[in-house]
């Protein structure tokens, strides 16, 4: 398959000059070229392999870690959209996730609705709450936006800690402090076991990624790009910047709310310690490291956040090392690779490959020279 | 046709526009003046970023100042900025399509309009190419394509030739001259490149310290004594 792709590039390489003039009309045909389908195909194969083999290769402990990676990739994708596409730095995504988890847990205890419906409802309610919370933030940008979202995250975390997470009790909060036997949060009937819930989460994550992709490829994505470039130029281009910023907040709150529902289903017991304000900051750190502009970067960020954590836990290393590592990582990314690991890695690998090839061919060349 | 009367803008103690009255009839009109004369402030008033303390602007019979800023693009005001605004991460096509989808054009095909605008500015690149991969002159043409797509009525060009080598300015000049005929828009061109202004504009207005000091046929205006003093005189001092 790789060879085939290589041949294609070689064949089409001399073409551009001749097709340049006809380019406008050839656009539709161009996008259907096999080369454009390679990336989606590779991603589809990778996802299929993950779905099929991760549960059988890894122990339950790591299957759970992968589940967290899938779920948190939705959260990092949302933050990546805000930071990388719209240019709004939010330090409150951890709190939005907690809201989603709370709403989902409450609905799962109170109703017999299918899990999918609960996820959707959690997403929609979080979307409303997140957008309302985001309203005052729309007037701000940069550092001030980051600060106000961090403060809101702190406030929401305190509020959720005060009313507690639902544990099967009655009333609005669904919390019963006197309960001795706490029932676990319900999982979807088709995915009660850990491997099944892993697959369920991956499918949910794929749907959320597709939802975001549709936005990015369309009108809102272009409007966000304009806003990120310059708000005044966007306004001069006829873009209602307030509407589109609100739209971004709404979309991101929605997918983060759905992720919250998945967190509720995967942890099965929630308490105020599940979500801390610090999580929001760590989230931003990994998103910057993964790469804010790319969707693959979101997966890398979630991997850094959740899989490394599980790995260090397994090896008995203090998780504090992770904080230090992320600190160094962010510094490294901000100074040398503003597009994140996703874009830097291929470049570095190519450079390494050239270096190795250069080292390997030099002695031969020298021998030729002397002989 | 756009008529400006007694337009005054104040920022604290500074008055960048001081009772400016001018008519831009049709075609490509120049707006020149030394640095700080109020040219960009005037554009900012037209785009809605700056609210004047007094004065009126009537464009094709409508009161422009009453419109919300993001609605003005829909109505037909387009502009380029002194700083580059083409979006590097998006393709040439998406850059232009973005403006088209926020204009009021209905019925016609977006693809045709967008590709038409790209062709109009003589941009000879793959529409799918990312703007970040283009050269400076090509990126400038993308910005002009963004300004002319989707039936604009008023195109404001703020120093489009700044930093371009002479041969590229020639291409740009041809494109600018063709805008009124092909797109039916009134063009107001601000630039320090006098050869560009005199080759593009039949009529030119001159601002100095926020006041209109001359307006009329470009050749006459450029020979005007007051203009020489205000505009070219400053250049002599700098030189």
Coordinates of C-alpha atoms in Angstrom, one line a residue:
Chain A
X1 CA 0.0 0.0 0.0
X2 CA 2.8 2.3 0.8
X3 CA 4.5 1.6 -2.5
X4 CA 1.3 2.3 -4.3
X5 CA 1.0 5.7 -2.6
X6 CA 4.6 6.5 -3.5
X7 CA 4.0 5.7 -7.1
X8 CA 1.0 7.9 -7.2
X9 CA 3.1 10.9 -6.0
X10 CA 5.8 10.2 -8.5
X11 CA 3.3 10.0 -11.4
X12 CA 1.4 13.2 -10.5
X13 CA 4.5 15.2 -9.6
X14 CA 5.1 16.7 -13.1
X15 CA 1.4 17.2 -13.7
X16 CA 0.7 20.6 -11.9
X17 CA 2.3 22.8 -14.6
X18 CA 0.1 21.4 -17.3
X19 CA -3.1 21.4 -15.2
X20 CA -2.5 24.8 -13.7
X21 CA -4.5 26.7 -16.2
X22 CA -7.4 24.2 -16.0
X23 CA -7.1 24.2 -12.2
X24 CA -10.4 26.0 -11.4
X25 CA -12.5 23.5 -13.3
X26 CA -10.4 20.5 -12.1
X27 CA -11.1 21.2 -8.5
X28 CA -13.9 18.7 -8.0
X29 CA -12.0 16.0 -9.8
X30 CA -8.9 16.8 -7.8
X31 CA -10.5 16.2 -4.4
X32 CA -11.5 12.7 -5.6
X33 CA -7.9 11.7 -6.4
X34 CA -6.8 8.5 -4.6
X35 CA -4.1 10.5 -2.7
X36 CA -6.8 12.5 -0.9
X37 CA -8.3 9.3 0.4
X38 CA -5.1 7.9 1.8
X39 CA -5.2 9.8 5.1
X40 CA -8.9 8.9 6.0
X41 CA -8.2 5.3 5.0
X42 CA -5.1 5.1 7.3
X43 CA -7.1 6.6 10.1
X44 CA -10.0 4.2 9.6
X45 CA -7.7 1.2 9.6
X46 CA -5.9 2.4 12.8
X47 CA -9.3 3.0 14.5
X48 CA -10.5 -0.5 13.4
X49 CA -7.3 -2.1 14.7
X50 CA -7.7 -0.3 18.0
X51 CA -11.3 -1.3 18.3
X52 CA -10.6 -5.0 17.5
X53 CA -7.3 -5.6 19.2
X54 CA -6.8 -3.3 22.1
X55 CA -9.2 -5.2 24.4
X56 CA -7.5 -8.5 23.6
X57 CA -3.8 -7.3 23.8
X58 CA -4.0 -5.2 26.9
X59 CA -4.9 -6.1 30.5
X60 CA -8.1 -4.6 31.9
X61 CA -6.1 -1.9 33.6
X62 CA -4.7 -0.7 30.3
X63 CA -8.0 -1.2 28.5
X64 CA -9.4 1.3 31.0
X65 CA -6.5 3.6 30.3
X66 CA -7.3 3.5 26.6
X67 CA -11.0 4.2 27.4
X68 CA -9.9 7.3 29.2
X69 CA -7.7 8.3 26.2
X70 CA -10.8 7.9 23.9
X71 CA -13.0 9.9 26.2
X72 CA -10.5 12.6 27.0
X73 CA -9.6 13.0 23.3
X74 CA -13.1 14.5 23.0
X75 CA -12.2 17.0 25.7
X76 CA -8.8 17.9 24.2
X77 CA -10.4 18.2 20.8
X78 CA -12.8 20.7 22.2
X79 CA -10.1 22.8 23.8
X80 CA -8.0 22.5 20.7
X81 CA -10.8 24.0 18.7
X82 CA -11.2 26.9 21.1
X83 CA -7.4 27.6 21.3
X84 CA -6.2 26.6 17.9
X85 CA -9.1 27.4 15.6
X86 CA -10.9 30.3 17.2
X87 CA -8.0 31.7 19.3
X88 CA -9.9 31.7 22.7
X89 CA -7.9 30.3 25.6
X90 CA -10.1 28.5 28.1
X91 CA -8.9 27.2 31.4
X92 CA -12.3 26.0 32.4
X93 CA -12.8 22.9 30.3
X94 CA -12.3 20.6 33.3
X95 CA -15.3 22.2 35.0
X96 CA -17.4 21.9 31.8
X97 CA -16.5 18.2 31.8
X98 CA -17.5 17.9 35.5
X99 CA -20.9 19.6 34.6
X100 CA -21.5 17.0 31.9
X101 CA -20.6 14.2 34.2
X102 CA -22.9 15.5 36.9
X103 CA -25.9 16.0 34.6
X104 CA -25.4 12.5 33.0
X105 CA -25.1 10.8 36.4
X106 CA -28.2 12.6 37.7
X107 CA -30.2 11.5 34.6
X108 CA -28.8 7.9 34.8
X109 CA -29.9 7.5 38.4
X110 CA -33.3 9.3 38.0
X111 CA -34.5 7.9 34.7
X112 CA -34.4 4.7 32.7
X113 CA -33.5 6.4 29.5
X114 CA -31.1 4.7 27.2
X115 CA -27.5 5.7 27.7
X116 CA -27.2 7.3 24.3
X117 CA -30.2 9.6 25.1
X118 CA -28.6 10.5 28.4
X119 CA -25.3 11.3 26.6
X120 CA -27.2 13.5 24.2
X121 CA -29.1 15.2 27.0
X122 CA -25.9 15.7 29.0
X123 CA -24.3 17.3 25.9
X124 CA -27.3 19.6 25.3
X125 CA -27.7 20.7 28.9
X126 CA -23.9 21.3 29.2
X127 CA -24.1 23.2 26.0
X128 CA -26.7 25.5 27.5
X129 CA -24.8 26.0 30.8
X130 CA -21.4 26.3 29.0
X131 CA -22.7 28.9 26.6
X132 CA -24.4 30.9 29.4
X133 CA -21.1 30.8 31.4
X134 CA -19.3 31.7 28.2
X135 CA -21.5 34.8 27.5
X136 CA -19.6 37.3 29.7
X137 CA -16.4 35.8 28.5
X138 CA -17.1 36.7 24.9
X139 CA -16.3 40.3 25.6
X140 CA -12.8 39.3 26.6
X141 CA -9.8 37.8 24.9
X142 CA -6.4 36.5 25.6
X143 CA -5.2 36.6 29.2
X144 CA -8.4 38.0 30.6
X145 CA -10.5 35.2 28.9
X146 CA -8.1 32.6 30.3
X147 CA -8.4 34.2 33.8
X148 CA -12.1 34.4 33.8
X149 CA -12.6 30.9 32.6
X150 CA -10.2 29.7 35.3
X151 CA -12.2 31.5 37.9
X152 CA -15.4 30.1 36.6
X153 CA -13.9 26.7 36.7
X154 CA -12.9 27.2 40.3
X155 CA -16.4 28.4 41.2
X156 CA -18.1 25.4 39.4
X157 CA -15.8 22.9 41.0
X158 CA -16.6 24.4 44.5
X159 CA -20.3 24.4 43.7
X160 CA -20.2 20.7 42.5
X161 CA -18.2 19.8 45.6
X162 CA -20.9 21.4 47.8
X163 CA -23.9 19.8 46.2
X164 CA -22.0 16.6 45.7
X165 CA -22.2 14.2 42.8
X166 CA -25.3 12.0 42.5
X167 CA -25.1 8.7 44.3
X168 CA -28.6 7.3 43.9
X169 CA -30.3 9.6 46.4
X170 CA -33.4 11.6 45.9
X171 CA -34.1 15.3 45.3
X172 CA -32.5 17.7 42.9
X173 CA -29.0 16.8 43.8
X174 CA -29.5 13.1 43.9
X175 CA -27.1 12.8 46.7
X176 CA -27.7 10.9 49.9
X177 CA -25.0 11.3 52.5
X178 CA -26.3 8.5 54.6
X179 CA -26.1 5.8 51.9
X180 CA -24.0 2.9 53.0
X181 CA -24.2 0.9 49.8
X182 CA -23.6 3.2 46.8
X183 CA -25.0 1.9 43.6
X184 CA -22.7 2.2 40.6
X185 CA -23.6 4.5 37.7
X186 CA -25.4 2.6 35.0
X187 CA -23.6 1.8 31.8
X188 CA -25.2 1.2 28.4
X189 CA -26.8 -2.3 28.2
X190 CA -24.6 -3.2 25.2
X191 CA -21.4 -2.1 27.0
X192 CA -21.4 -3.2 30.6
X193 CA -18.0 -4.8 30.6
X194 CA -14.8 -2.7 30.4
X195 CA -13.7 -3.9 26.9
X196 CA -17.2 -3.3 25.6
X197 CA -17.3 0.2 27.2
X198 CA -13.9 0.9 25.6
X199 CA -15.4 0.2 22.2
X200 CA -18.5 2.2 23.0
X201 CA -16.4 5.2 24.0
X202 CA -14.3 5.0 20.9
X203 CA -17.4 5.0 18.7
X204 CA -18.8 7.9 20.6
X205 CA -15.5 9.8 20.3
X206 CA -15.5 9.1 16.5
X207 CA -18.9 10.6 16.2
X208 CA -17.8 13.7 18.2
X209 CA -14.7 14.0 15.9
X210 CA -16.9 13.8 12.8
X211 CA -19.3 16.5 14.2
X212 CA -16.3 18.8 14.8
X213 CA -14.9 17.9 11.4
X214 CA -18.1 18.9 9.7
X215 CA -17.9 22.3 11.5
X216 CA -14.3 22.9 10.7
X217 CA -14.7 22.1 7.0
X218 CA -17.8 24.3 6.7
X219 CA -18.9 27.9 7.2
X220 CA -18.2 28.0 10.9
X221 CA -14.6 26.7 10.5
X222 CA -13.8 29.4 7.9
X223 CA -15.4 32.0 10.1
X224 CA -13.4 30.8 13.1
X225 CA -10.2 31.0 11.1
X226 CA -11.0 34.6 10.2
X227 CA -11.7 35.5 13.8
X228 CA -8.4 33.9 14.9
X229 CA -6.5 35.9 12.3
X230 CA -8.0 39.2 13.1
X231 CA -11.4 40.1 14.6
X232 CA -11.6 43.4 12.8
X233 CA -10.9 41.8 9.5
X234 CA -13.5 39.2 10.2
X235 CA -16.0 41.9 10.9
X236 CA -15.1 43.7 7.7
X237 CA -15.7 40.4 5.9
X238 CA -19.2 40.4 7.2
X239 CA -18.7 37.8 9.9
X240 CA -20.8 38.2 13.0
X241 CA -18.0 37.4 15.4
X242 CA -20.1 37.3 18.5
X243 CA -22.4 34.7 17.0
X244 CA -19.5 32.5 15.8
X245 CA -17.6 32.7 19.0
X246 CA -20.8 31.7 20.9
X247 CA -21.2 28.9 18.3
X248 CA -17.7 27.6 19.1
X249 CA -18.4 27.7 22.9
X250 CA -21.7 25.9 22.3
X251 CA -20.2 23.2 20.1
X252 CA -17.2 22.6 22.5
X253 CA -19.5 22.6 25.5
X254 CA -21.7 20.0 23.8
X255 CA -18.9 17.5 23.0
X256 CA -17.3 18.1 26.4
X257 CA -20.7 17.4 28.0
X258 CA -21.0 14.1 26.1
X259 CA -17.4 13.3 27.2
X260 CA -18.6 14.0 30.8
X261 CA -21.4 11.5 30.4
X262 CA -18.8 8.9 29.2
X263 CA -16.6 9.7 32.2
X264 CA -19.6 9.0 34.5
X265 CA -20.2 5.7 32.8
X266 CA -16.5 4.7 32.8
X267 CA -15.7 5.6 36.5
X268 CA -19.2 4.4 37.7
X269 CA -18.6 6.4 41.0
X270 CA -18.2 10.1 40.9
X271 CA -17.2 12.4 43.7
X272 CA -15.8 15.9 43.9
X273 CA -12.3 14.6 43.9
X274 CA -12.8 13.2 40.4
X275 CA -12.5 16.7 38.9
X276 CA -10.1 19.3 40.2
X277 CA -9.5 22.8 38.9
X278 CA -5.9 21.8 38.3
X279 CA -7.2 19.4 35.6
X280 CA -8.3 22.3 33.5
X281 CA -4.7 23.7 33.5
X282 CA -3.2 20.3 32.8
X283 CA -5.7 20.0 29.9
X284 CA -4.4 23.1 28.3
X285 CA -0.8 22.0 28.8
X286 CA -1.3 18.7 27.0
X287 CA -3.4 20.3 24.2
X288 CA -0.6 22.7 23.5
X289 CA 1.9 19.8 23.5
X290 CA -0.3 17.7 21.2
X291 CA -0.9 20.5 18.8
X292 CA -3.9 22.8 18.9
X293 CA -4.5 22.9 15.2
X294 CA -4.7 19.3 14.4
X295 CA -7.4 16.7 15.2
X296 CA -4.7 14.1 15.6
X297 CA -3.1 16.4 18.1
X298 CA -6.2 16.0 20.3
X299 CA -5.6 12.2 20.4
X300 CA -1.9 12.7 21.2
X301 CA -2.9 15.1 24.0
X302 CA -5.3 12.6 25.5
X303 CA -2.7 9.9 25.3
X304 CA -0.2 12.1 27.1
X305 CA -2.8 13.0 29.7
X306 CA -4.3 9.6 30.4
X307 CA -2.1 6.8 29.1
X308 CA 1.2 8.2 30.5
X309 CA -0.6 8.6 33.8
X310 CA -1.7 5.0 33.8
X311 CA 1.8 3.9 32.8
X312 CA 3.5 5.8 35.6
X313 CA 0.9 4.6 38.1
X314 CA 1.6 1.0 37.0
X315 CA 5.4 1.5 37.4
X316 CA 4.9 3.0 40.8
X317 CA 6.3 6.4 39.7
X318 CA 4.9 9.5 41.4
X319 CA 2.4 11.3 39.1
X320 CA 4.1 14.5 40.1
X321 CA 6.8 13.7 37.5
X322 CA 4.1 14.0 34.9
X323 CA 3.4 17.6 36.0
X324 CA 7.1 18.3 35.6
X325 CA 7.2 16.6 32.3
X326 CA 4.3 18.6 31.0
X327 CA 5.9 21.8 32.2
X328 CA 9.0 21.0 30.2
X329 CA 6.9 19.8 27.3
X330 CA 4.9 23.0 27.1
X331 CA 8.1 25.1 27.3
X332 CA 9.7 23.0 24.5
X333 CA 6.6 23.2 22.3
X334 CA 6.1 26.9 22.8
X335 CA 9.7 27.7 22.0
X336 CA 10.4 25.3 19.1
X337 CA 7.2 23.8 17.7
X338 CA 4.2 26.0 18.0
X339 CA 2.2 23.5 16.0
X340 CA 2.8 20.8 18.6
X341 CA 4.1 17.3 18.6
X342 CA 1.9 16.1 15.7
X343 CA 3.6 18.4 13.2
X344 CA 7.1 18.3 14.8
X345 CA 7.5 14.5 15.0
X346 CA 7.3 13.8 11.2
X347 CA 9.8 16.6 10.6
X348 CA 12.1 15.4 13.3
X349 CA 11.9 11.8 12.0
X350 CA 12.5 12.9 8.4
X351 CA 15.6 14.9 9.7
X352 CA 16.8 11.8 11.6
X353 CA 16.3 9.6 8.6
X354 CA 18.3 12.0 6.4
X355 CA 21.0 12.1 9.0
X356 CA 21.2 8.3 9.2
X357 CA 21.1 8.0 5.5
X358 CA 23.8 10.6 5.2
X359 CA 26.0 8.7 7.7
X360 CA 25.4 5.4 5.9
X361 CA 26.2 6.7 2.5
X362 CA 29.2 8.8 3.3
X363 CA 31.7 6.0 3.9
X364 CA 30.6 4.5 0.5
X365 CA 31.0 7.8 -1.2
X366 CA 34.5 8.3 0.3
X367 CA 35.5 4.8 -0.8
X368 CA 34.4 5.6 -4.3
X369 CA 36.3 8.9 -4.1
X370 CA 39.6 7.2 -3.0
X371 CA 39.1 4.1 -5.3
Chain B
X1 CA -21.8 57.0 -5.3
X2 CA -20.9 58.0 -1.8
X3 CA -21.3 61.3 -0.2
X4 CA -19.5 62.3 3.0
X5 CA -20.5 65.5 4.8
X6 CA -18.9 67.2 7.7
X7 CA -17.4 64.0 9.1
X8 CA -15.6 64.5 12.4
X9 CA -13.9 61.9 14.5
X10 CA -12.3 62.6 17.9
X11 CA -10.1 60.4 20.0
X12 CA -9.7 62.3 23.3
X13 CA -7.8 65.5 22.3
X14 CA -6.9 64.3 18.8
X15 CA -9.1 65.0 15.9
X16 CA -8.1 62.6 13.1
X17 CA -11.0 63.7 10.9
X18 CA -12.1 67.3 11.1
X19 CA -15.3 68.2 9.1
X20 CA -14.4 66.2 6.1
X21 CA -16.8 66.6 3.1
X22 CA -16.2 64.8 -0.1
X23 CA -18.1 63.0 -3.0
X24 CA -16.8 59.9 -4.6
X25 CA -18.8 59.5 -7.8
X26 CA -17.8 56.3 -9.6
X27 CA -14.9 54.3 -10.9
X28 CA -11.6 54.2 -8.9
X29 CA -11.0 57.2 -6.7
X30 CA -7.8 57.9 -4.9
X31 CA -7.5 59.2 -1.3
X32 CA -4.0 60.4 -0.5
X33 CA -2.3 62.5 2.2
X34 CA 0.7 62.4 4.4
X35 CA 1.0 59.9 7.3
X36 CA -1.5 60.6 10.0
X37 CA -3.8 62.6 7.6
X38 CA -6.8 60.4 8.6
X39 CA -7.0 58.1 5.6
X40 CA -7.2 54.9 7.5
X41 CA -9.5 56.5 10.1
X42 CA -11.9 57.3 7.3
X43 CA -11.8 53.7 6.2
X44 CA -12.4 52.6 9.8
X45 CA -15.5 54.9 9.9
X46 CA -16.8 53.4 6.6
X47 CA -16.2 49.8 8.0
X48 CA -17.9 50.8 11.3
X49 CA -15.0 50.3 13.6
X50 CA -14.9 54.0 14.5
X51 CA -18.0 56.1 15.4
X52 CA -17.8 59.7 14.3
X53 CA -18.9 62.4 16.6
X54 CA -20.6 64.3 13.8
X55 CA -21.3 64.1 10.1
X56 CA -23.1 61.9 7.6
X57 CA -22.2 59.3 5.0
X58 CA -24.7 58.5 2.3
X59 CA -23.8 55.6 0.1
X60 CA -26.1 54.9 -2.9
X61 CA -28.8 56.8 -1.0
X62 CA -28.5 54.8 2.2
X63 CA -27.3 56.0 5.6
X64 CA -24.1 53.9 6.1
X65 CA -23.5 55.0 9.7
X66 CA -26.8 53.4 10.8
X67 CA -25.7 49.9 9.8
X68 CA -24.0 47.5 12.3
X69 CA -20.4 46.8 11.2
X70 CA -20.8 43.2 10.3
X71 CA -23.9 44.1 8.2
X72 CA -22.0 46.5 6.1
X73 CA -20.1 43.7 4.3
X74 CA -23.5 42.1 3.5
X75 CA -24.6 45.5 2.1
X76 CA -21.4 45.6 0.0
X77 CA -18.6 47.3 1.8
X78 CA -15.3 45.4 1.4
X79 CA -11.9 46.4 2.4
X80 CA -8.3 45.3 2.6
X81 CA -6.1 46.3 5.5
X82 CA -2.5 47.6 5.7
X83 CA -1.6 44.4 7.6
X84 CA -2.1 41.2 5.7
X85 CA -5.4 39.5 6.3
X86 CA -5.4 36.5 4.0
X87 CA -5.6 33.4 6.2
X88 CA -2.6 31.2 5.8
X89 CA -4.1 28.0 7.1
X90 CA -7.0 28.0 4.6
X91 CA -6.9 27.4 0.9
X92 CA -7.1 30.2 -1.7
X93 CA -10.6 29.0 -2.5
X94 CA -11.8 28.9 1.2
X95 CA -10.3 32.4 1.8
X96 CA -12.4 33.9 -0.9
X97 CA -15.5 31.6 -0.3
X98 CA -15.6 32.8 3.3
X99 CA -16.3 36.3 2.2
X100 CA -18.8 35.2 -0.4
X101 CA -20.9 33.2 2.1
X102 CA -21.3 36.3 4.2
X103 CA -22.3 38.5 1.3
X104 CA -25.9 38.9 0.2
X105 CA -25.5 37.2 -3.1
X106 CA -28.2 34.6 -3.7
X107 CA -29.0 32.4 -6.7
X108 CA -25.6 32.4 -8.4
X109 CA -23.2 29.5 -7.9
X110 CA -20.7 30.1 -5.1
X111 CA -18.1 28.0 -6.8
X112 CA -18.4 30.0 -10.0
X113 CA -18.3 33.4 -8.3
X114 CA -15.3 32.4 -6.2
X115 CA -13.3 30.9 -9.0
X116 CA -14.3 33.9 -11.1
X117 CA -12.9 36.3 -8.5
X118 CA -9.7 34.3 -8.3
X119 CA -9.4 34.4 -12.1
X120 CA -10.3 38.2 -12.2
X121 CA -7.3 39.1 -10.0
X122 CA -5.1 37.0 -12.4
X123 CA -4.1 34.7 -9.6
X124 CA -2.5 31.8 -11.4
X125 CA -2.4 29.2 -8.6
X126 CA -4.2 26.1 -7.6
X127 CA -7.3 27.2 -5.7
X128 CA -6.7 24.4 -3.3
X129 CA -3.3 25.6 -2.4
X130 CA -2.9 26.9 1.2
X131 CA -2.4 30.7 1.2
X132 CA 0.6 30.1 3.5
X133 CA 2.5 28.5 0.6
X134 CA 2.1 31.5 -1.7
X135 CA 4.4 34.4 -2.2
X136 CA 3.8 37.9 -1.0
X137 CA 2.4 39.3 -4.2
X138 CA 0.1 36.3 -4.7
X139 CA -1.2 36.7 -1.1
X140 CA -1.9 40.3 -1.9
X141 CA -4.0 39.3 -4.9
X142 CA -5.9 36.8 -2.7
X143 CA -6.8 39.8 -0.5
X144 CA -8.0 41.7 -3.5
X145 CA -10.0 38.7 -4.6
X146 CA -11.6 38.6 -1.2
X147 CA -12.5 42.3 -1.6
X148 CA -14.2 41.9 -5.0
X149 CA -16.1 38.6 -4.6
X150 CA -19.9 38.6 -4.2
X151 CA -21.1 41.8 -5.8
X152 CA -19.4 44.5 -3.7
X153 CA -20.6 48.1 -3.9
X154 CA -17.8 49.9 -2.2
X155 CA -14.2 48.5 -2.2
X156 CA -11.7 50.1 0.1
X157 CA -8.1 49.3 -0.6
X158 CA -5.7 50.4 2.1
X159 CA -2.2 50.6 0.7
X160 CA -2.5 47.5 -1.5
X161 CA 0.9 48.0 -3.1
X162 CA 2.9 48.6 0.1
X163 CA 6.1 46.5 0.0
X164 CA 5.5 45.1 -3.5
X165 CA 8.2 45.3 -6.2
X166 CA 7.3 47.5 -9.2
X167 CA 6.5 44.7 -11.7
X168 CA 4.0 43.2 -9.2
X169 CA 2.5 46.6 -8.7
X170 CA 1.8 46.7 -12.4
X171 CA -0.3 43.6 -12.3
X172 CA -2.1 44.9 -9.2
X173 CA -2.7 48.3 -11.0
X174 CA -4.4 46.5 -13.9
X175 CA -6.6 44.5 -11.6
X176 CA -7.6 47.6 -9.6
X177 CA -8.5 49.5 -12.7
X178 CA -10.8 46.7 -13.9
X179 CA -12.8 46.4 -10.7
X180 CA -15.4 49.2 -11.4
X181 CA -16.2 47.9 -14.9
X182 CA -16.3 44.2 -14.1
X183 CA -17.7 44.2 -10.6
X184 CA -19.7 47.5 -10.7
X185 CA -18.2 48.8 -7.5
X186 CA -16.9 52.1 -6.4
X187 CA -13.2 51.7 -5.4
X188 CA -11.4 54.0 -3.0
X189 CA -7.7 53.5 -3.1
X190 CA -5.3 54.7 -0.4
X191 CA -1.7 54.5 -1.3
X192 CA 1.6 56.3 -1.0
X193 CA 2.7 55.1 -4.5
X194 CA 1.8 58.1 -6.6
X195 CA 2.3 56.3 -9.9
X196 CA -0.2 53.7 -8.8
X197 CA -2.7 56.3 -7.8
X198 CA -2.3 58.4 -11.0
X199 CA -2.6 55.3 -13.2
X200 CA -5.7 53.9 -11.4
X201 CA -7.7 56.9 -10.4
X202 CA -9.5 59.5 -12.5
X203 CA -10.4 61.4 -9.4
X204 CA -8.4 61.9 -6.2
X205 CA -9.1 63.5 -2.9
X206 CA -6.3 64.8 -0.6
X207 CA -6.5 64.8 3.2
X208 CA -4.2 66.7 5.5
X209 CA -4.6 66.8 9.3
X210 CA -8.1 65.4 9.0
X211 CA -9.3 68.1 6.5
X212 CA -10.0 67.7 2.8
X213 CA -7.6 70.1 1.1
X214 CA -8.3 69.2 -2.5
X215 CA -10.3 67.0 -4.7
X216 CA -10.8 66.6 -8.4
X217 CA -9.2 65.0 -11.4
X218 CA -6.0 63.2 -10.3
X219 CA -3.6 65.1 -12.6
X220 CA -4.9 68.5 -11.5
X221 CA -4.9 67.6 -7.8
X222 CA -1.3 66.4 -7.9
X223 CA -0.2 69.7 -9.4
X224 CA -2.2 71.7 -6.8
X225 CA 0.0 74.0 -4.8
X226 CA -1.6 73.1 -1.4
X227 CA -1.1 69.4 -2.1
X228 CA 2.5 70.0 -3.0
X229 CA 3.0 71.8 0.2
X230 CA 1.1 69.4 2.4
X231 CA 2.0 66.1 0.8
X232 CA 5.2 66.4 -1.1
X233 CA 6.6 69.1 1.2
X234 CA 6.6 66.5 4.0
X235 CA 8.4 64.1 1.8
X236 CA 11.1 66.7 1.2
X237 CA 11.6 67.1 4.9
X238 CA 11.9 63.4 5.4
X239 CA 14.3 63.1 2.5

